[in-house]
XYZ file of C-alpha atoms in Angstrom:
563
model
C 74.000 27.577 77.780
C 70.203 27.697 77.022
C 68.958 27.691 73.004
C 65.680 29.314 71.952
C 64.006 28.652 69.160
C 61.693 30.918 67.127
C 59.565 28.801 64.545
C 60.639 25.072 62.937
C 60.312 23.800 59.565
C 63.625 24.006 57.381
C 65.192 26.087 58.961
C 64.591 25.672 62.774
C 64.136 22.335 63.422
C 67.995 22.118 61.309
C 69.720 24.046 63.563
C 67.807 22.272 66.799
C 69.075 19.436 65.284
C 72.522 20.639 64.188
C 73.267 22.446 68.676
C 72.646 19.404 69.525
C 74.941 17.122 67.353
C 77.715 19.878 68.468
C 76.760 20.271 71.977
C 75.324 17.117 74.213
C 74.664 19.562 77.207
C 72.720 22.479 75.753
C 69.235 22.760 76.682
C 67.260 23.473 72.764
C 63.478 24.929 74.057
C 61.301 24.847 69.877
C 58.591 26.834 70.387
C 56.350 26.379 67.039
C 52.828 28.412 66.149
C 50.890 25.936 64.731
C 50.450 22.295 65.532
C 54.072 21.090 63.530
C 57.635 21.276 63.927
C 59.002 19.658 60.366
C 56.843 19.136 57.591
C 57.534 19.262 54.299
C 55.669 22.221 52.499
C 57.179 21.617 49.525
C 55.055 18.616 49.320
C 51.319 20.235 50.476
C 49.339 21.107 46.843
C 50.332 17.127 46.373
C 48.139 15.661 49.110
C 45.818 18.241 47.552
C 45.776 16.447 44.515
C 45.728 13.164 46.083
C 50.029 12.850 44.989
C 50.109 11.942 48.262
C 47.289 10.605 50.209
C 48.638 9.840 54.223
C 48.618 12.870 55.786
C 51.407 11.807 57.953
C 54.221 11.652 55.078
C 53.936 15.293 54.934
C 55.258 15.062 58.664
C 58.604 14.881 58.403
C 59.584 15.087 62.408
C 57.353 14.994 65.689
C 57.582 16.421 69.261
C 58.400 13.279 70.313
C 60.970 11.980 67.958
C 62.348 15.331 68.323
C 63.110 14.364 72.072
C 63.539 10.446 71.984
C 66.762 11.329 69.774
C 67.334 14.818 70.870
C 65.841 15.736 73.956
C 65.048 19.253 72.539
C 62.002 20.425 74.151
C 59.314 21.429 70.952
C 56.426 22.736 72.337
C 53.957 22.922 69.595
C 50.156 25.946 69.447
C 53.373 27.956 71.352
C 53.765 31.496 69.806
C 56.207 33.864 70.673
C 54.987 37.462 71.076
C 57.691 39.509 72.288
C 61.165 39.524 72.885
C 62.934 41.557 75.766
C 66.709 42.135 74.537
C 67.353 43.416 77.795
C 66.578 40.503 80.412
C 67.411 38.219 76.851
C 63.585 36.644 77.888
C 60.645 36.010 75.821
C 57.462 36.314 75.694
C 55.166 32.931 74.842
C 51.619 31.835 74.680
C 50.412 28.308 74.881
C 47.568 29.158 72.384
C 45.708 25.536 73.287
C 45.028 26.917 76.944
C 45.254 30.815 76.863
C 48.569 30.718 79.341
C 51.321 32.820 79.262
C 54.724 32.939 80.219
C 58.401 34.181 80.484
C 60.910 32.106 78.029
C 64.654 32.907 79.379
C 67.536 32.591 76.722
C 71.292 32.208 76.511
C 70.815 32.850 72.634
C 67.545 33.018 70.173
C 67.166 31.972 67.308
C 64.801 33.147 64.628
C 62.833 31.526 62.318
C 59.323 32.417 61.725
C 58.965 32.107 57.918
C 57.303 33.546 55.673
C 53.502 34.616 55.312
C 50.763 34.561 52.349
C 50.264 38.336 51.493
C 47.661 38.816 51.701
C 46.293 41.960 49.410
C 43.983 44.799 51.177
C 40.561 43.982 48.241
C 37.530 43.966 49.066
C 36.603 39.667 49.612
C 39.286 39.213 50.970
C 38.074 36.802 54.187
C 35.684 35.348 51.861
C 35.433 31.665 53.289
C 35.926 30.394 49.852
C 39.203 32.135 49.848
C 42.320 30.084 50.908
C 45.964 30.368 50.981
C 48.606 27.114 51.170
C 51.471 27.912 54.051
C 50.572 24.862 56.187
C 49.302 22.001 56.808
C 46.469 23.324 58.209
C 45.801 25.113 55.603
C 46.209 22.412 53.135
C 43.662 20.097 55.477
C 41.569 23.379 55.336
C 41.354 23.435 51.581
C 41.604 19.592 51.044
C 38.489 19.392 53.450
C 35.929 22.042 51.312
C 37.310 19.748 48.075
C 35.978 16.889 50.071
C 32.805 18.151 51.543
C 31.689 20.501 48.705
C 32.929 18.835 45.801
C 34.029 21.881 43.712
C 34.073 22.359 39.573
C 36.052 25.531 39.453
C 38.906 27.324 40.955
C 40.615 30.169 40.231
C 44.459 30.756 41.364
C 45.337 34.229 42.119
C 49.228 34.215 41.482
C 52.164 32.895 38.876
C 54.299 31.630 41.343
C 55.614 28.616 42.162
C 52.215 26.901 44.837
C 50.471 28.808 42.173
C 51.475 26.007 39.904
C 51.262 23.512 41.584
C 47.895 23.750 43.181
C 46.553 24.153 39.378
C 48.035 20.975 38.155
C 46.942 19.340 41.415
C 43.608 20.574 41.184
C 43.111 20.196 37.714
C 44.182 16.383 38.052
C 41.312 15.981 40.052
C 39.536 17.213 37.613
C 38.463 20.830 37.911
C 38.747 23.676 36.146
C 41.301 25.542 36.800
C 41.615 29.804 36.035
C 45.394 31.396 36.599
C 45.717 34.988 37.009
C 48.394 37.245 36.782
C 49.441 40.874 36.616
C 52.475 39.932 34.955
C 52.342 39.180 32.196
C 53.835 35.827 32.087
C 54.510 32.689 34.703
C 56.919 31.805 37.211
C 59.305 35.215 37.320
C 62.329 33.437 37.652
C 61.852 32.273 33.742
C 62.957 35.567 31.289
C 59.064 36.007 29.456
C 60.121 34.204 26.172
C 61.448 30.837 27.988
C 57.924 31.154 30.055
C 56.622 30.743 27.471
C 56.936 27.104 26.770
C 55.346 27.071 30.455
C 52.367 28.953 28.731
C 51.712 26.051 26.399
C 52.298 23.528 28.270
C 49.577 25.117 30.926
C 47.396 25.449 28.151
C 47.708 22.161 26.556
C 45.653 21.142 29.754
C 43.597 23.035 29.552
C 44.850 25.365 32.323
C 43.234 28.685 30.979
C 45.410 32.605 31.723
C 44.770 35.603 32.587
C 47.737 37.058 32.312
C 49.043 40.959 32.352
C 45.181 41.546 34.231
C 44.858 42.852 37.970
C 42.831 41.107 40.308
C 40.508 43.672 42.030
C 38.722 42.109 44.986
C 36.260 39.398 45.165
C 32.884 38.984 46.381
C 30.370 35.939 46.890
C 27.464 35.434 44.755
C 25.931 32.250 42.867
C 27.249 29.616 45.587
C 31.143 30.525 44.229
C 32.748 33.524 44.014
C 33.655 36.225 42.041
C 37.013 37.753 40.913
C 37.086 41.036 40.180
C 39.336 41.886 37.137
C 40.668 45.239 36.237
C 39.162 46.932 32.647
C 38.229 42.833 32.611
C 34.849 40.974 33.503
C 34.622 39.378 36.160
C 35.217 35.559 36.844
C 33.889 32.940 38.219
C 34.276 30.083 40.360
C 33.641 27.697 43.042
C 36.996 28.282 44.927
C 39.900 30.211 44.745
C 43.727 30.841 46.355
C 45.265 33.519 46.716
C 49.226 32.523 46.100
C 50.376 36.220 44.728
C 54.066 36.226 46.927
C 54.651 35.680 50.443
C 56.105 38.272 52.719
C 58.671 37.900 55.873
C 56.996 37.624 58.755
C 58.628 40.473 61.424
C 56.461 41.879 62.861
C 58.439 40.169 66.243
C 61.385 41.502 65.561
C 59.811 44.920 64.434
C 58.504 45.378 67.313
C 61.877 42.809 69.720
C 63.983 46.510 67.963
C 66.216 44.435 65.337
C 67.388 46.078 62.269
C 65.541 45.289 59.156
C 66.258 45.230 55.794
C 63.651 45.324 52.344
C 59.984 44.609 53.011
C 60.800 44.260 56.814
C 63.087 40.889 55.674
C 65.643 40.559 59.385
C 69.074 42.180 58.746
C 71.785 39.479 59.373
C 76.105 39.348 58.688
C 77.228 36.390 56.831
C 77.440 34.695 60.311
C 73.393 34.811 60.495
C 73.782 37.499 63.446
C 71.089 40.127 64.276
C 71.407 43.861 64.769
C 71.148 43.167 68.519
C 73.823 40.692 70.028
C 72.876 36.557 70.326
C 69.661 36.871 68.319
C 70.347 34.843 65.344
C 67.890 34.312 62.301
C 67.278 31.989 59.791
C 65.088 31.411 56.293
C 62.628 33.644 54.369
C 62.523 36.746 56.997
C 66.020 37.500 56.290
C 67.462 39.417 53.709
C 70.312 37.680 52.066
C 73.658 38.709 49.673
C 72.752 37.335 46.102
C 75.608 35.236 45.286
C 75.763 36.784 42.086
C 74.984 39.990 41.934
C 76.441 40.639 44.766
C 73.143 42.976 45.982
C 70.603 41.472 48.810
C 68.039 39.833 48.741
C 65.339 37.957 49.891
C 65.333 33.685 48.286
C 61.925 31.354 50.278
C 63.657 28.204 49.566
C 64.092 25.031 51.535
C 67.355 24.725 50.962
C 68.762 28.272 52.087
C 66.800 27.853 54.918
C 68.396 24.395 56.347
C 72.103 25.894 55.480
C 71.468 28.757 57.142
C 70.730 26.189 59.736
C 73.624 24.841 60.261
C 75.664 27.789 60.098
C 73.712 29.139 62.909
C 73.922 26.374 64.710
C 77.299 26.140 64.316
C 78.186 30.074 65.459
C 75.664 29.252 67.700
C 78.177 27.140 69.817
C 81.503 29.193 69.323
C 82.531 28.250 65.741
C 82.740 30.250 62.605
C 80.386 28.946 59.503
C 79.271 31.564 56.930
C 76.800 31.979 54.467
C 78.086 33.282 51.228
C 75.005 34.081 49.491
C 71.693 32.601 47.268
C 71.128 32.408 44.046
C 68.067 30.957 43.605
C 68.561 27.124 42.025
C 65.140 25.867 41.935
C 63.089 22.942 39.275
C 59.371 22.556 39.325
C 56.864 20.228 37.425
C 54.808 20.983 34.743
C 52.630 18.379 34.267
C 54.660 16.629 32.145
C 57.352 19.248 31.644
C 60.680 19.730 33.971
C 61.385 23.715 33.863
C 64.653 24.523 36.213
C 66.941 28.282 36.834
C 69.477 29.755 38.807
C 71.557 32.459 39.586
C 69.831 35.744 37.100
C 68.105 35.404 34.720
C 68.448 37.951 31.618
C 65.806 40.354 33.286
C 67.124 40.410 36.844
C 70.967 40.651 35.283
C 70.149 43.782 33.957
C 68.341 45.356 36.919
C 71.034 44.510 38.534
C 73.474 46.689 36.589
C 75.251 44.137 34.831
C 75.395 43.748 30.741
C 74.770 40.376 30.282
C 74.538 37.774 26.698
C 73.192 34.936 25.798
C 73.326 31.789 23.900
C 69.473 29.584 23.428
C 69.796 26.053 21.998
C 67.857 23.134 21.956
C 69.877 20.480 22.650
C 68.087 16.095 23.016
C 68.876 15.279 26.591
C 70.020 11.922 25.868
C 72.048 10.344 21.959
C 70.470 10.992 19.554
C 70.766 7.333 17.779
C 68.938 6.205 21.244
C 65.763 5.871 20.932
C 63.213 8.117 23.437
C 65.582 11.842 23.557
C 63.503 14.648 24.641
C 64.124 17.920 23.323
C 65.150 20.702 25.917
C 65.413 24.612 25.624
C 68.312 26.186 27.502
C 68.941 29.948 27.811
C 73.271 30.446 28.726
C 73.317 33.714 30.593
C 76.498 35.637 30.928
C 78.616 38.393 30.869
C 80.154 38.674 27.876
C 83.036 41.511 28.701
C 84.177 38.763 31.915
C 82.695 35.593 30.132
C 81.275 34.999 33.519
C 78.457 33.054 34.298
C 75.134 34.830 35.043
C 72.873 32.293 35.533
C 70.747 29.467 33.683
C 67.647 28.253 32.882
C 66.172 25.078 31.019
C 62.787 23.882 30.360
C 62.849 20.710 28.899
C 61.001 16.367 29.865
C 64.254 14.455 31.450
C 68.012 15.435 32.295
C 66.518 19.099 33.390
C 67.104 18.885 37.359
C 71.060 17.349 36.172
C 71.811 19.815 33.898
C 70.740 23.069 35.816
C 72.754 21.521 39.079
C 76.060 21.201 36.315
C 75.579 24.782 35.036
C 74.834 25.973 39.971
C 77.265 23.779 41.071
C 79.846 26.024 37.932
C 78.499 29.504 39.226
C 79.541 28.303 42.908
C 82.359 27.284 42.286
C 83.251 30.089 39.842
C 84.089 28.712 36.293
C 84.265 31.288 33.651
C 81.087 30.832 31.754
C 83.524 29.048 27.877
C 84.724 26.528 30.931
C 81.573 24.241 30.329
C 83.033 23.282 27.589
C 85.976 21.349 29.414
C 83.453 20.060 32.564
C 83.392 15.763 32.101
C 80.629 14.953 32.431
C 79.116 11.308 32.364
C 78.273 9.730 29.158
C 76.082 6.760 27.627
C 73.358 6.656 25.081
C 70.233 6.861 27.555
C 71.495 9.617 30.059
C 73.695 11.392 28.020
C 75.300 12.727 25.027
C 78.856 12.364 24.158
C 78.772 16.609 23.580
C 76.024 16.931 26.708
C 73.971 20.350 26.552
C 76.282 22.113 29.168
C 78.837 21.005 27.403
C 77.181 22.429 24.226
C 76.455 25.673 25.610
C 80.212 25.762 26.835
C 80.892 25.889 23.238
C 78.878 28.298 22.156
C 79.640 30.610 24.843
C 83.212 29.704 23.506
C 82.128 30.708 20.162
C 80.650 34.023 21.130
C 83.698 34.689 22.828
C 85.929 34.272 20.014
C 83.969 36.043 17.946
C 83.171 32.731 15.592
C 80.057 32.611 15.973
C 77.960 36.580 16.126
C 74.381 36.542 16.633
C 70.494 37.399 16.856
C 67.680 38.053 19.205
C 64.005 37.342 19.318
C 63.656 41.068 20.274
C 65.572 42.012 17.158
C 63.117 40.339 14.121
C 60.543 42.769 14.173
C 63.387 45.315 13.758
C 65.354 43.648 10.879
C 65.051 46.397 8.323
C 63.132 43.805 4.883
C 63.763 47.326 2.480
C 67.179 44.866 0.593
C 69.673 46.189 2.900
C 69.989 43.025 4.792
C 69.575 39.938 3.395
C 67.547 37.529 5.556
C 67.564 33.753 4.879
C 66.803 29.907 6.476
C 67.816 27.591 5.662
C 65.612 24.934 6.783
C 64.315 22.471 3.646
C 61.739 23.730 1.516
C 58.926 21.713 3.552
C 59.822 22.983 6.836
C 60.047 26.790 5.574
C 56.562 26.332 3.644
C 55.046 24.704 6.638
C 56.013 28.582 9.017
C 58.978 31.453 8.579
C 59.531 34.688 9.488
C 57.970 37.311 6.738
C 61.178 38.407 4.510
C 63.321 35.646 4.681
C 64.514 33.573 1.434
C 65.080 30.045 1.710
C 67.926 28.438 0.720
C 68.889 24.981 2.230
C 72.309 24.392 3.828
C 72.816 21.529 1.896
C 72.745 23.697 -1.707
C 74.054 26.786 -0.109
C 77.737 26.249 -1.521
C 75.879 26.093 -4.784
C 73.840 29.273 -4.759
C 76.278 31.788 -3.115
C 75.896 33.855 -5.762
C 72.257 34.315 -4.903
C 73.539 36.628 -1.872
C 74.597 40.320 -2.104
C 78.461 40.018 -0.492
C 78.475 43.819 0.448
C 74.925 42.747 2.476
C 74.545 41.384 6.592
C 73.210 37.861 6.243
C 70.895 36.992 9.588
C 70.043 33.543 9.018
C 67.777 31.279 10.789
C 67.389 27.120 10.879
C 65.188 25.151 12.947
C 66.585 24.548 16.352
C 70.105 26.746 15.329
C 72.636 23.647 14.186
C 72.015 24.229 10.636
C 71.995 27.827 10.682
C 75.503 27.935 12.558
C 77.347 26.210 9.189
C 75.710 27.805 7.069
C 76.653 30.821 9.248
C 80.342 29.590 9.458
C 80.156 28.571 5.479
C 79.222 31.882 4.499
C 81.845 33.476 6.296
C 84.535 31.690 5.138
C 83.208 33.110 1.493
C 83.650 36.626 2.941
C 80.297 37.131 4.225
C 79.632 39.294 7.419
C 76.983 36.747 9.239
C 74.662 36.345 12.297
C 72.906 33.410 13.661
C 70.073 32.985 15.562
C 69.530 32.340 18.804
C 67.044 29.124 19.740
C 66.128 28.746 15.799
C 62.700 28.799 14.463
C 61.073 26.420 17.077
C 61.749 28.334 19.614
C 61.140 31.353 18.166
C 57.521 30.184 16.583
C 56.694 28.486 20.566
C 57.362 32.502 21.842
C 55.171 33.995 19.186
C 52.752 32.345 19.603
C 52.411 32.951 23.372
C 52.554 36.627 22.922
C 50.113 36.647 20.127
C 47.638 34.146 22.452
C 48.327 36.631 25.514
C 47.478 39.861 24.099
C 44.564 38.584 22.047
C 43.597 37.593 25.451
C 43.518 40.266 27.382
C 39.925 41.446 26.152
C 38.355 38.269 27.202
C 40.423 37.563 30.520
C 41.772 34.766 29.805
C 43.459 31.902 27.040
C 43.410 28.632 26.497
């Protein structure tokens, strides 16, 4: 059996090695149009910022190493230009010599990946405009920085690459501005959770121009002007376009393979395309979202690796199945860690679901052990079915551990309220006896049983201030004096039982405290005395952080950026 693989990196290289492990006699040929067969593309921003200093560290495998260990024929700088399914060959261009030839195959695996989205705007193509997808892109940016010593950069886009590049360029001493059309960074997060990412970026001097549309670029004064719709241009020494990626499927399209959303390659759960003996994996394929069941594009290394293994199994006569992607991801944002899995609330609603949520701010380890740091958790679930839909966590320590537990719970089909039953490791330096994940389960269980009724950030402005409801803040007087929501009165939770006569028993009570714990206790006290009460999800700390962020975004629209 002869297998031709188009593209290396995560999916293609993984498949090649797996095929060899399953079939010692197979002939395996990998064509890679770049100069690198397997590299750490997630590490590219950190080479730019000198966190990774040796360029050889970016190379996970070499053609020589692949051949020595696996007897795989890797041909770099060879671009497959056409597929001929009727005669089971591919046309190949040797980009170094200019030679063209055809290569036959029994099985063909496509792993072309994705390409940076290139907007059709005036000025695209200027020397000071960059994209970051390959090792060559990285070296081009690094060489420009070393030669020209830029003092400022504008990053167009607010996703993973943009934030990682922003942090690394800032650590090189550059002034950074991020321009993003939506009014938030990091779309895997709901807007109110993204507020904590915005705050961390601003804290490190990153300027944010959220809600602004880039209309073009022009070279001027030894730099680049980034032209914005309805706002003054932004000037910088260099620009990085990081507005997203699109499946790189021109080859598949010309060959007549069935395409799906954004021209991605349609595959079944065996990673088979619409043409027999042709498989596809990685960022170029359309997958099923594990939670929503809908078609999705998930450009992440983990899914690409698993898909490569599955395709290899099936090429070798097995029957492996890809069960879907849920988009588990994590990113370092200066001192913060932000992680997500499954569906956020926004996307759950777009998928036609009716989500509910809990928001909590636990310490990452036992409160009595020194050094505990807060994290903000949002867990999304379907109230009627108790199905766990997704989670987002932002904090400093222990974030990745908790998101992986929640990702596993989703994959295992646990109900949201069953999080309370998880038996998780506990020692004071690492967790609490009530781990943040189990705490989320306790909250959800209370919601499902009707013990806890909630109100949310989006309800705050609609609450009547005409006396028809009671608005109650149960923090200390000092906390209340330092900031509170207009219309709320202050009765500390520890004084509540003695002051119940100050509250009208026939009016609903909306309760808030700093984190949600004291207001929950107050709600139980009130409920025990016949009051109809609702607890604010997230607490005043959460409310204040989100409101401050939104005010900064709205006030910045006139000048084009904020700090």
